[in-house]
JSON list of C-alpha atoms in Angstrom, two decimals:
[
{"chain": "B", "resi": 1, "resn": "MET", "atom": "CA", "xyz": [40.08, -28.97, -22.72]},
{"chain": "B", "resi": 2, "resn": "THR", "atom": "CA", "xyz": [37.85, -28.07, -19.78]},
{"chain": "B", "resi": 3, "resn": "CYS", "atom": "CA", "xyz": [35.64, -25.01, -20.06]},
{"chain": "B", "resi": 4, "resn": "THR", "atom": "CA", "xyz": [34.80, -23.11, -16.89]},
{"chain": "B", "resi": 5, "resn": "THR", "atom": "CA", "xyz": [31.48, -21.27, -16.91]},
{"chain": "B", "resi": 6, "resn": "VAL", "atom": "CA", "xyz": [31.19, -18.08, -14.85]},
{"chain": "B", "resi": 7, "resn": "MET", "atom": "CA", "xyz": [27.83, -16.36, -14.44]},
{"chain": "B", "resi": 8, "resn": "PHE", "atom": "CA", "xyz": [27.04, -12.82, -13.28]},
{"chain": "B", "resi": 9, "resn": "ALA", "atom": "CA", "xyz": [23.57, -12.52, -11.79]},
{"chain": "B", "resi": 10, "resn": "ASN", "atom": "CA", "xyz": [21.26, -10.46, -9.61]},
{"chain": "B", "resi": 11, "resn": "ALA", "atom": "CA", "xyz": [17.55, -9.74, -9.68]},
{"chain": "B", "resi": 12, "resn": "LYS", "atom": "CA", "xyz": [18.27, -6.01, -9.55]},
{"chain": "B", "resi": 13, "resn": "GLY", "atom": "CA", "xyz": [19.26, -3.95, -12.57]},
{"chain": "B", "resi": 14, "resn": "GLY", "atom": "CA", "xyz": [22.26, -1.66, -12.24]},
{"chain": "B", "resi": 15, "resn": "ALA", "atom": "CA", "xyz": [24.00, -3.82, -9.65]},
{"chain": "B", "resi": 16, "resn": "GLY", "atom": "CA", "xyz": [27.14, -4.18, -11.78]},
{"chain": "B", "resi": 17, "resn": "LYS", "atom": "CA", "xyz": [26.67, -7.49, -13.59]},
{"chain": "B", "resi": 18, "resn": "SER", "atom": "CA", "xyz": [27.56, -6.21, -17.06]},
{"chain": "B", "resi": 19, "resn": "THR", "atom": "CA", "xyz": [30.47, -4.17, -15.75]},
{"chain": "B", "resi": 20, "resn": "LEU", "atom": "CA", "xyz": [32.00, -7.19, -14.03]},
{"chain": "B", "resi": 21, "resn": "ALA", "atom": "CA", "xyz": [31.37, -9.52, -16.97]},
{"chain": "B", "resi": 22, "resn": "PHE", "atom": "CA", "xyz": [33.01, -7.05, -19.36]},
{"chain": "B", "resi": 23, "resn": "LEU", "atom": "CA", "xyz": [36.04, -6.35, -17.17]},
{"chain": "B", "resi": 24, "resn": "ALA", "atom": "CA", "xyz": [36.57, -9.99, -16.21]},
{"chain": "B", "resi": 25, "resn": "SER", "atom": "CA", "xyz": [36.63, -11.08, -19.84]},
{"chain": "B", "resi": 26, "resn": "ILE", "atom": "CA", "xyz": [39.06, -8.36, -20.88]},
{"chain": "B", "resi": 27, "resn": "HIS", "atom": "CA", "xyz": [41.30, -9.10, -17.90]},
{"chain": "B", "resi": 28, "resn": "PHE", "atom": "CA", "xyz": [41.52, -12.81, -18.71]},
{"chain": "B", "resi": 29, "resn": "ALA", "atom": "CA", "xyz": [42.18, -12.20, -22.39]},
{"chain": "B", "resi": 30, "resn": "ALA", "atom": "CA", "xyz": [44.88, -9.65, -21.60]},
{"chain": "B", "resi": 31, "resn": "THR", "atom": "CA", "xyz": [46.73, -11.51, -18.85]},
{"chain": "B", "resi": 32, "resn": "HIS", "atom": "CA", "xyz": [46.26, -15.22, -19.58]},
{"chain": "B", "resi": 33, "resn": "ASP", "atom": "CA", "xyz": [46.61, -17.51, -22.55]},
{"chain": "B", "resi": 34, "resn": "SER", "atom": "CA", "xyz": [42.94, -18.46, -22.38]},
{"chain": "B", "resi": 35, "resn": "ARG", "atom": "CA", "xyz": [40.19, -18.68, -24.95]},
{"chain": "B", "resi": 36, "resn": "VAL", "atom": "CA", "xyz": [37.52, -16.33, -23.63]},
{"chain": "B", "resi": 37, "resn": "CYS", "atom": "CA", "xyz": [33.89, -16.17, -24.71]},
{"chain": "B", "resi": 38, "resn": "VAL", "atom": "CA", "xyz": [31.14, -13.90, -23.42]},
{"chain": "B", "resi": 39, "resn": "ILE", "atom": "CA", "xyz": [27.43, -14.66, -23.68]},
{"chain": "B", "resi": 40, "resn": "ASP", "atom": "CA", "xyz": [25.07, -11.72, -23.23]},
{"chain": "B", "resi": 41, "resn": "PHE", "atom": "CA", "xyz": [21.42, -12.48, -22.39]},
{"chain": "B", "resi": 42, "resn": "ASP", "atom": "CA", "xyz": [20.41, -8.84, -21.95]},
{"chain": "B", "resi": 43, "resn": "ARG", "atom": "CA", "xyz": [18.35, -7.26, -24.75]},
{"chain": "B", "resi": 44, "resn": "LEU", "atom": "CA", "xyz": [20.33, -4.03, -24.29]},
{"chain": "B", "resi": 45, "resn": "ARG", "atom": "CA", "xyz": [23.46, -5.89, -25.48]},
{"chain": "B", "resi": 46, "resn": "THR", "atom": "CA", "xyz": [25.73, -3.67, -23.39]},
{"chain": "B", "resi": 47, "resn": "THR", "atom": "CA", "xyz": [28.40, -6.31, -22.80]},
{"chain": "B", "resi": 48, "resn": "TYR", "atom": "CA", "xyz": [28.07, -7.81, -26.26]},
{"chain": "B", "resi": 49, "resn": "ASN", "atom": "CA", "xyz": [28.64, -4.48, -28.00]},
{"chain": "B", "resi": 50, "resn": "ALA", "atom": "CA", "xyz": [31.53, -3.50, -25.72]},
{"chain": "B", "resi": 51, "resn": "ILE", "atom": "CA", "xyz": [33.31, -6.83, -26.18]},
{"chain": "B", "resi": 52, "resn": "ARG", "atom": "CA", "xyz": [33.13, -6.59, -29.96]},
{"chain": "B", "resi": 53, "resn": "ARG", "atom": "CA", "xyz": [35.79, -3.86, -29.79]},
{"chain": "B", "resi": 54, "resn": "PHE", "atom": "CA", "xyz": [38.23, -6.42, -28.38]},
{"chain": "B", "resi": 55, "resn": "GLN", "atom": "CA", "xyz": [37.67, -9.35, -30.73]},
{"chain": "B", "resi": 56, "resn": "ALA", "atom": "CA", "xyz": [41.10, -8.81, -32.24]},
{"chain": "B", "resi": 57, "resn": "SER", "atom": "CA", "xyz": [42.47, -9.78, -28.82]},
{"chain": "B", "resi": 58, "resn": "GLY", "atom": "CA", "xyz": [40.72, -13.14, -29.02]},
{"chain": "B", "resi": 59, "resn": "VAL", "atom": "CA", "xyz": [37.63, -12.39, -26.96]},
{"chain": "B", "resi": 60, "resn": "GLN", "atom": "CA", "xyz": [34.47, -13.73, -28.57]},
{"chain": "B", "resi": 61, "resn": "SER", "atom": "CA", "xyz": [30.99, -12.44, -27.77]},
{"chain": "B", "resi": 62, "resn": "PHE", "atom": "CA", "xyz": [27.51, -13.69, -28.57]},
{"chain": "B", "resi": 63, "resn": "PHE", "atom": "CA", "xyz": [24.06, -12.21, -28.03]},
{"chain": "B", "resi": 64, "resn": "LEU", "atom": "CA", "xyz": [21.70, -14.89, -26.78]},
{"chain": "B", "resi": 65, "resn": "ALA", "atom": "CA", "xyz": [18.28, -13.48, -25.98]},
{"chain": "B", "resi": 66, "resn": "ASP", "atom": "CA", "xyz": [14.81, -14.01, -27.36]},
{"chain": "B", "resi": 67, "resn": "GLU", "atom": "CA", "xyz": [12.78, -11.48, -29.31]},
{"chain": "B", "resi": 68, "resn": "HIS", "atom": "CA", "xyz": [10.71, -10.66, -26.20]},
{"chain": "B", "resi": 69, "resn": "GLY", "atom": "CA", "xyz": [13.86, -9.49, -24.46]},
{"chain": "B", "resi": 70, "resn": "GLU", "atom": "CA", "xyz": [16.37, -10.77, -21.96]},
{"chain": "B", "resi": 71, "resn": "GLY", "atom": "CA", "xyz": [15.99, -14.49, -22.48]},
{"chain": "B", "resi": 72, "resn": "ARG", "atom": "CA", "xyz": [13.00, -15.06, -20.20]},
{"chain": "B", "resi": 73, "resn": "ASP", "atom": "CA", "xyz": [11.12, -17.14, -22.77]},
{"chain": "B", "resi": 74, "resn": "ILE", "atom": "CA", "xyz": [14.02, -19.22, -24.05]},
{"chain": "B", "resi": 75, "resn": "ALA", "atom": "CA", "xyz": [13.54, -22.87, -23.15]},
{"chain": "B", "resi": 76, "resn": "PRO", "atom": "CA", "xyz": [16.30, -24.25, -20.90]},
{"chain": "B", "resi": 77, "resn": "GLU", "atom": "CA", "xyz": [16.96, -26.99, -23.47]},
{"chain": "B", "resi": 78, "resn": "THR", "atom": "CA", "xyz": [17.60, -24.33, -26.10]},
{"chain": "B", "resi": 79, "resn": "VAL", "atom": "CA", "xyz": [20.11, -22.63, -23.80]},
{"chain": "B", "resi": 80, "resn": "GLU", "atom": "CA", "xyz": [21.92, -25.91, -23.18]},
{"chain": "B", "resi": 81, "resn": "ARG", "atom": "CA", "xyz": [22.21, -26.59, -26.91]},
{"chain": "B", "resi": 82, "resn": "ALA", "atom": "CA", "xyz": [23.37, -23.04, -27.62]},
{"chain": "B", "resi": 83, "resn": "LEU", "atom": "CA", "xyz": [26.12, -23.20, -25.01]},
{"chain": "B", "resi": 84, "resn": "GLU", "atom": "CA", "xyz": [27.55, -26.55, -26.11]},
{"chain": "B", "resi": 85, "resn": "PRO", "atom": "CA", "xyz": [29.59, -25.28, -29.10]},
{"chain": "B", "resi": 86, "resn": "ARG", "atom": "CA", "xyz": [30.75, -22.23, -27.13]},
{"chain": "B", "resi": 87, "resn": "ARG", "atom": "CA", "xyz": [32.03, -24.45, -24.34]},
{"chain": "B", "resi": 88, "resn": "ALA", "atom": "CA", "xyz": [33.76, -26.71, -26.85]},
{"chain": "B", "resi": 89, "resn": "SER", "atom": "CA", "xyz": [35.76, -23.77, -28.24]},
{"chain": "B", "resi": 90, "resn": "SER", "atom": "CA", "xyz": [36.43, -21.85, -25.00]},
{"chain": "B", "resi": 91, "resn": "ASP", "atom": "CA", "xyz": [38.45, -22.11, -21.81]},
{"chain": "B", "resi": 92, "resn": "ILE", "atom": "CA", "xyz": [36.44, -19.51, -19.90]},
{"chain": "B", "resi": 93, "resn": "LEU", "atom": "CA", "xyz": [32.78, -18.78, -20.65]},
{"chain": "B", "resi": 94, "resn": "PHE", "atom": "CA", "xyz": [31.47, -15.59, -19.02]},
{"chain": "B", "resi": 95, "resn": "ILE", "atom": "CA", "xyz": [27.69, -15.17, -18.94]},
{"chain": "B", "resi": 96, "resn": "ASP", "atom": "CA", "xyz": [26.03, -11.79, -18.38]},
{"chain": "B", "resi": 97, "resn": "THR", "atom": "CA", "xyz": [22.39, -11.95, -17.31]},
{"chain": "B", "resi": 98, "resn": "PRO", "atom": "CA", "xyz": [19.76, -9.21, -17.11]},
{"chain": "B", "resi": 99, "resn": "ALA", "atom": "CA", "xyz": [17.67, -8.11, -14.15]},
{"chain": "B", "resi": 100, "resn": "GLY", "atom": "CA", "xyz": [15.07, -10.68, -13.19]},
{"chain": "B", "resi": 101, "resn": "PHE", "atom": "CA", "xyz": [16.82, -13.55, -14.98]},
{"chain": "B", "resi": 102, "resn": "PRO", "atom": "CA", "xyz": [14.95, -16.69, -13.80]},
{"chain": "B", "resi": 103, "resn": "ALA", "atom": "CA", "xyz": [17.38, -18.56, -11.58]},
{"chain": "B", "resi": 104, "resn": "THR", "atom": "CA", "xyz": [15.17, -21.60, -11.04]},
{"chain": "B", "resi": 105, "resn": "SER", "atom": "CA", "xyz": [15.11, -22.68, -14.68]},
{"chain": "B", "resi": 106, "resn": "MET", "atom": "CA", "xyz": [18.16, -21.02, -16.20]},
{"chain": "B", "resi": 107, "resn": "VAL", "atom": "CA", "xyz": [20.93, -21.67, -13.66]},
{"chain": "B", "resi": 108, "resn": "PRO", "atom": "CA", "xyz": [20.59, -25.49, -13.95]},
{"chain": "B", "resi": 109, "resn": "ALA", "atom": "CA", "xyz": [20.53, -25.13, -17.74]},
{"chain": "B", "resi": 110, "resn": "ILE", "atom": "CA", "xyz": [23.70, -23.04, -17.72]},
{"chain": "B", "resi": 111, "resn": "ALA", "atom": "CA", "xyz": [25.36, -25.13, -14.96]},
{"chain": "B", "resi": 112, "resn": "PRO", "atom": "CA", "xyz": [28.03, -22.57, -14.05]},
{"chain": "B", "resi": 113, "resn": "GLN", "atom": "CA", "xyz": [30.99, -23.36, -11.82]},
{"chain": "B", "resi": 114, "resn": "ALA", "atom": "CA", "xyz": [30.83, -19.87, -10.29]},
{"chain": "B", "resi": 115, "resn": "ILE", "atom": "CA", "xyz": [28.14, -17.23, -9.84]},
{"chain": "B", "resi": 116, "resn": "PHE", "atom": "CA", "xyz": [29.18, -13.68, -9.00]},
{"chain": "B", "resi": 117, "resn": "VAL", "atom": "CA", "xyz": [26.44, -11.57, -7.44]},
{"chain": "B", "resi": 118, "resn": "PRO", "atom": "CA", "xyz": [27.32, -7.85, -7.27]},
{"chain": "B", "resi": 119, "resn": "VAL", "atom": "CA", "xyz": [25.45, -5.82, -4.66]},
{"chain": "B", "resi": 120, "resn": "SER", "atom": "CA", "xyz": [25.81, -2.24, -3.50]},
{"chain": "B", "resi": 121, "resn": "ILE", "atom": "CA", "xyz": [24.97, -0.83, -0.08]},
{"chain": "B", "resi": 122, "resn": "SER", "atom": "CA", "xyz": [21.66, 0.62, -1.28]},
{"chain": "B", "resi": 123, "resn": "ASP", "atom": "CA", "xyz": [18.48, -0.69, 0.33]},
{"chain": "B", "resi": 124, "resn": "ALA", "atom": "CA", "xyz": [17.06, -1.57, -3.08]},
{"chain": "B", "resi": 125, "resn": "ASP", "atom": "CA", "xyz": [20.09, -3.69, -3.99]},
{"chain": "B", "resi": 126, "resn": "ILE", "atom": "CA", "xyz": [20.14, -5.42, -0.62]},
{"chain": "B", "resi": 127, "resn": "MET", "atom": "CA", "xyz": [16.41, -6.20, -0.61]},
{"chain": "B", "resi": 128, "resn": "ALA", "atom": "CA", "xyz": [16.49, -7.57, -4.16]},
{"chain": "B", "resi": 129, "resn": "THR", "atom": "CA", "xyz": [19.55, -9.69, -3.41]},
{"chain": "B", "resi": 130, "resn": "GLU", "atom": "CA", "xyz": [18.01, -11.08, -0.22]},
{"chain": "B", "resi": 131, "resn": "ILE", "atom": "CA", "xyz": [15.10, -12.34, -2.30]},
{"chain": "B", "resi": 132, "resn": "TYR", "atom": "CA", "xyz": [17.26, -13.63, -5.15]},
{"chain": "B", "resi": 133, "resn": "LEU", "atom": "CA", "xyz": [19.94, -15.49, -3.20]},
{"chain": "B", "resi": 134, "resn": "PRO", "atom": "CA", "xyz": [17.66, -18.30, -1.97]},
{"chain": "B", "resi": 135, "resn": "GLU", "atom": "CA", "xyz": [16.62, -18.86, -5.59]},
{"chain": "B", "resi": 136, "resn": "LEU", "atom": "CA", "xyz": [20.27, -19.15, -6.63]},
{"chain": "B", "resi": 137, "resn": "GLU", "atom": "CA", "xyz": [21.02, -21.48, -3.73]},
{"chain": "B", "resi": 138, "resn": "ALA", "atom": "CA", "xyz": [18.07, -23.71, -4.63]},
{"chain": "B", "resi": 139, "resn": "ALA", "atom": "CA", "xyz": [19.15, -23.75, -8.27]},
{"chain": "B", "resi": 140, "resn": "ALA", "atom": "CA", "xyz": [22.69, -24.69, -7.23]},
{"chain": "B", "resi": 141, "resn": "ALA", "atom": "CA", "xyz": [21.29, -27.60, -5.23]},
{"chain": "B", "resi": 142, "resn": "ARG", "atom": "CA", "xyz": [19.38, -28.76, -8.33]},
{"chain": "B", "resi": 143, "resn": "ILE", "atom": "CA", "xyz": [22.61, -28.92, -10.30]},
{"chain": "B", "resi": 144, "resn": "VAL", "atom": "CA", "xyz": [24.03, -31.27, -7.68]},
{"chain": "B", "resi": 145, "resn": "GLU", "atom": "CA", "xyz": [20.86, -33.40, -7.82]},
{"chain": "B", "resi": 146, "resn": "ASN", "atom": "CA", "xyz": [21.38, -33.69, -11.57]},
{"chain": "B", "resi": 147, "resn": "GLY", "atom": "CA", "xyz": [24.89, -35.01, -11.00]},
{"chain": "B", "resi": 148, "resn": "GLY", "atom": "CA", "xyz": [26.74, -31.76, -11.62]},
{"chain": "B", "resi": 149, "resn": "GLN", "atom": "CA", "xyz": [29.25, -29.72, -9.65]},
{"chain": "B", "resi": 150, "resn": "LYS", "atom": "CA", "xyz": [27.73, -27.30, -7.15]},
{"chain": "B", "resi": 151, "resn": "PRO", "atom": "CA", "xyz": [28.55, -23.75, -8.25]},
{"chain": "B", "resi": 152, "resn": "ARG", "atom": "CA", "xyz": [30.26, -21.43, -5.81]},
{"chain": "B", "resi": 153, "resn": "ILE", "atom": "CA", "xyz": [28.28, -18.26, -5.19]},
{"chain": "B", "resi": 154, "resn": "PHE", "atom": "CA", "xyz": [30.31, -15.10, -4.53]},
{"chain": "B", "resi": 155, "resn": "LEU", "atom": "CA", "xyz": [28.70, -11.93, -3.23]},
{"chain": "B", "resi": 156, "resn": "VAL", "atom": "CA", "xyz": [30.64, -8.92, -4.55]},
{"chain": "B", "resi": 157, "resn": "PRO", "atom": "CA", "xyz": [30.32, -5.70, -2.49]},
{"chain": "B", "resi": 158, "resn": "ASN", "atom": "CA", "xyz": [30.22, -3.20, -5.34]},
{"chain": "B", "resi": 159, "resn": "GLN", "atom": "CA", "xyz": [30.82, 0.56, -5.25]},
{"chain": "B", "resi": 160, "resn": "VAL", "atom": "CA", "xyz": [31.12, 0.66, -1.46]},
{"chain": "B", "resi": 161, "resn": "PHE", "atom": "CA", "xyz": [32.62, 3.63, 0.40]},
{"chain": "B", "resi": 162, "resn": "GLY", "atom": "CA", "xyz": [34.34, 1.98, 3.35]},
{"chain": "B", "resi": 163, "resn": "SER", "atom": "CA", "xyz": [34.94, -1.09, 5.48]},
{"chain": "B", "resi": 164, "resn": "ASP", "atom": "CA", "xyz": [31.89, -0.36, 7.63]},
{"chain": "B", "resi": 165, "resn": "GLN", "atom": "CA", "xyz": [29.64, -0.83, 4.59]},
{"chain": "B", "resi": 166, "resn": "VAL", "atom": "CA", "xyz": [31.35, -4.12, 3.76]},
{"chain": "B", "resi": 167, "resn": "SER", "atom": "CA", "xyz": [30.81, -5.26, 7.35]},
{"chain": "B", "resi": 168, "resn": "HIS", "atom": "CA", "xyz": [27.14, -4.34, 7.04]},
{"chain": "B", "resi": 169, "resn": "LEU", "atom": "CA", "xyz": [26.77, -6.47, 3.91]},
{"chain": "B", "resi": 170, "resn": "ARG", "atom": "CA", "xyz": [28.52, -9.37, 5.64]},
{"chain": "B", "resi": 171, "resn": "SER", "atom": "CA", "xyz": [26.06, -9.08, 8.51]},
{"chain": "B", "resi": 172, "resn": "VAL", "atom": "CA", "xyz": [23.00, -8.88, 6.28]},
{"chain": "B", "resi": 173, "resn": "PHE", "atom": "CA", "xyz": [23.91, -11.98, 4.26]},
{"chain": "B", "resi": 174, "resn": "ARG", "atom": "CA", "xyz": [25.27, -14.09, 7.10]},
{"chain": "B", "resi": 175, "resn": "GLY", "atom": "CA", "xyz": [23.73, -17.54, 6.93]},
{"chain": "B", "resi": 176, "resn": "HIS", "atom": "CA", "xyz": [23.54, -17.70, 3.15]},
{"chain": "B", "resi": 177, "resn": "GLN", "atom": "CA", "xyz": [25.66, -20.20, 1.23]},
{"chain": "B", "resi": 178, "resn": "VAL", "atom": "CA", "xyz": [27.87, -17.50, -0.28]},
{"chain": "B", "resi": 179, "resn": "ARG", "atom": "CA", "xyz": [31.44, -16.30, -0.07]},
{"chain": "B", "resi": 180, "resn": "ILE", "atom": "CA", "xyz": [32.07, -12.59, 0.30]},
{"chain": "B", "resi": 181, "resn": "ALA", "atom": "CA", "xyz": [34.45, -11.25, -2.35]},
{"chain": "B", "resi": 182, "resn": "PRO", "atom": "CA", "xyz": [36.96, -8.45, -1.81]},
{"chain": "B", "resi": 183, "resn": "PRO", "atom": "CA", "xyz": [35.04, -5.18, -2.21]},
{"chain": "B", "resi": 184, "resn": "LEU", "atom": "CA", "xyz": [35.08, -2.90, -5.19]},
{"chain": "B", "resi": 185, "resn": "THR", "atom": "CA", "xyz": [35.23, 0.59, -3.73]},
{"chain": "B", "resi": 186, "resn": "PHE", "atom": "CA", "xyz": [33.39, 3.51, -5.30]},
{"chain": "B", "resi": 187, "resn": "SER", "atom": "CA", "xyz": [35.15, 4.82, -8.38]},
{"chain": "B", "resi": 188, "resn": "ARG", "atom": "CA", "xyz": [33.94, 7.07, -11.18]},
{"chain": "B", "resi": 189, "resn": "THR", "atom": "CA", "xyz": [36.32, 5.25, -13.50]},
{"chain": "B", "resi": 190, "resn": "LEU", "atom": "CA", "xyz": [34.67, 1.94, -12.67]},
{"chain": "B", "resi": 191, "resn": "ARG", "atom": "CA", "xyz": [31.25, 3.43, -13.36]},
{"chain": "B", "resi": 192, "resn": "GLU", "atom": "CA", "xyz": [32.38, 4.69, -16.77]},
{"chain": "B", "resi": 193, "resn": "VAL", "atom": "CA", "xyz": [34.15, 1.64, -18.25]},
{"chain": "B", "resi": 194, "resn": "PHE", "atom": "CA", "xyz": [31.66, 1.44, -21.14]},
{"chain": "B", "resi": 195, "resn": "HIS", "atom": "CA", "xyz": [32.57, 4.93, -22.32]},
{"chain": "B", "resi": 196, "resn": "PHE", "atom": "CA", "xyz": [35.01, 4.80, -25.20]},
{"chain": "B", "resi": 197, "resn": "GLU", "atom": "CA", "xyz": [38.33, 6.52, -24.56]},
{"chain": "B", "resi": 198, "resn": "PRO", "atom": "CA", "xyz": [41.28, 6.49, -26.98]},
{"chain": "B", "resi": 199, "resn": "GLY", "atom": "CA", "xyz": [43.59, 3.73, -25.92]},
{"chain": "B", "resi": 200, "resn": "ASP", "atom": "CA", "xyz": [40.98, 2.52, -23.42]},
{"chain": "B", "resi": 201, "resn": "THR", "atom": "CA", "xyz": [42.81, 4.37, -20.68]},
{"chain": "B", "resi": 202, "resn": "ASN", "atom": "CA", "xyz": [39.70, 4.26, -18.47]},
{"chain": "B", "resi": 203, "resn": "ILE", "atom": "CA", "xyz": [39.72, 0.44, -18.53]},
{"chain": "B", "resi": 204, "resn": "ALA", "atom": "CA", "xyz": [43.45, 0.30, -17.84]},
{"chain": "B", "resi": 205, "resn": "GLN", "atom": "CA", "xyz": [42.92, 2.64, -14.88]},
{"chain": "B", "resi": 206, "resn": "VAL", "atom": "CA", "xyz": [40.30, 0.33, -13.38]},
{"chain": "B", "resi": 207, "resn": "PHE", "atom": "CA", "xyz": [42.69, -2.60, -13.56]},
{"chain": "B", "resi": 208, "resn": "LEU", "atom": "CA", "xyz": [45.33, -0.52, -11.79]},
{"chain": "B", "resi": 209, "resn": "GLU", "atom": "CA", "xyz": [42.93, 0.65, -9.09]},
{"chain": "B", "resi": 210, "resn": "ASP", "atom": "CA", "xyz": [41.30, -2.75, -8.53]},
{"chain": "B", "resi": 211, "resn": "ASP", "atom": "CA", "xyz": [44.23, -5.03, -9.27]},
{"chain": "B", "resi": 212, "resn": "GLY", "atom": "CA", "xyz": [43.70, -6.94, -6.02]},
{"chain": "B", "resi": 213, "resn": "PHE", "atom": "CA", "xyz": [40.11, -7.79, -6.86]},
{"chain": "B", "resi": 214, "resn": "PHE", "atom": "CA", "xyz": [40.85, -9.10, -10.34]},
{"chain": "B", "resi": 215, "resn": "ARG", "atom": "CA", "xyz": [43.82, -11.11, -9.07]},
{"chain": "B", "resi": 216, "resn": "TRP", "atom": "CA", "xyz": [41.51, -12.65, -6.48]},
{"chain": "B", "resi": 217, "resn": "MET", "atom": "CA", "xyz": [38.85, -13.43, -9.10]},
{"chain": "B", "resi": 218, "resn": "THR", "atom": "CA", "xyz": [41.48, -15.00, -11.35]},
{"chain": "B", "resi": 219, "resn": "ALA", "atom": "CA", "xyz": [42.75, -17.22, -8.54]},
{"chain": "B", "resi": 220, "resn": "GLU", "atom": "CA", "xyz": [39.23, -18.39, -7.68]},
{"chain": "B", "resi": 221, "resn": "ILE", "atom": "CA", "xyz": [38.39, -19.24, -11.29]},
{"chain": "B", "resi": 222, "resn": "PHE", "atom": "CA", "xyz": [41.63, -21.11, -11.85]},
{"chain": "B", "resi": 223, "resn": "ALA", "atom": "CA", "xyz": [41.05, -23.05, -8.62]},
{"chain": "B", "resi": 224, "resn": "LEU", "atom": "CA", "xyz": [37.67, -24.11, -10.01]},
{"chain": "B", "resi": 225, "resn": "ARG", "atom": "CA", "xyz": [39.31, -25.13, -13.28]},
{"chain": "B", "resi": 226, "resn": "GLN", "atom": "CA", "xyz": [41.72, -27.37, -11.39]},
{"chain": "B", "resi": 227, "resn": "LEU", "atom": "CA", "xyz": [38.81, -28.91, -9.48]},
{"chain": "B", "resi": 228, "resn": "GLN", "atom": "CA", "xyz": [37.02, -29.59, -12.75]},
{"chain": "B", "resi": 229, "resn": "SER", "atom": "CA", "xyz": [40.12, -31.31, -14.16]},
{"chain": "B", "resi": 230, "resn": "LEU", "atom": "CA", "xyz": [40.39, -33.56, -11.10]},
{"chain": "B", "resi": 231, "resn": "ARG", "atom": "CA", "xyz": [36.75, -34.60, -11.44]},
{"chain": "B", "resi": 232, "resn": "ARG", "atom": "CA", "xyz": [36.98, -35.56, -15.09]}
]
């Protein structure tokens, strides 16, 4: 069975990587008959701890970071070996990375089929992403040089307030080898998905509010899975 690896990355902390990784994994486990695994590289273990509440639903989570924090000193070969058994037992492997995760060495080691890069309209997010995207694009090219499948890079406008802000992000990142995802509009519920609520009503509300986005993400990931199957 083919495993599709999906990575969430940005050089900037607080961009929404952990939120998207958490919600994507729960959405797939709840709506598809897929074996879902989440790997958390962040020393804060935000995604790892949140996912553990849903292990009864079949979502597995692993913390994979070094003692110095956030996986910066883990050798790429160690990452490759650690991911092998997870890929063998999973259909979808979601990988949450911390701020400053080294794209040059780690992206080729992880070899994802998709990289989702959340970015808000803030100057800090935009500036950090402008610096980080060329690193991701270069790392994607290295995967192809090594005989792998070039990952698709999706820029996710996150917590935006209107179409004009989405248009601004499109303009800023024009010329990069990325696809612009449907936007996630500002929502207090989305910002508070890691808060525990009885019955997880806050998470259910996010899926209702942003149903279009998660349907789009699902379609893109399944399209990549079909492409992988054709290439085998």
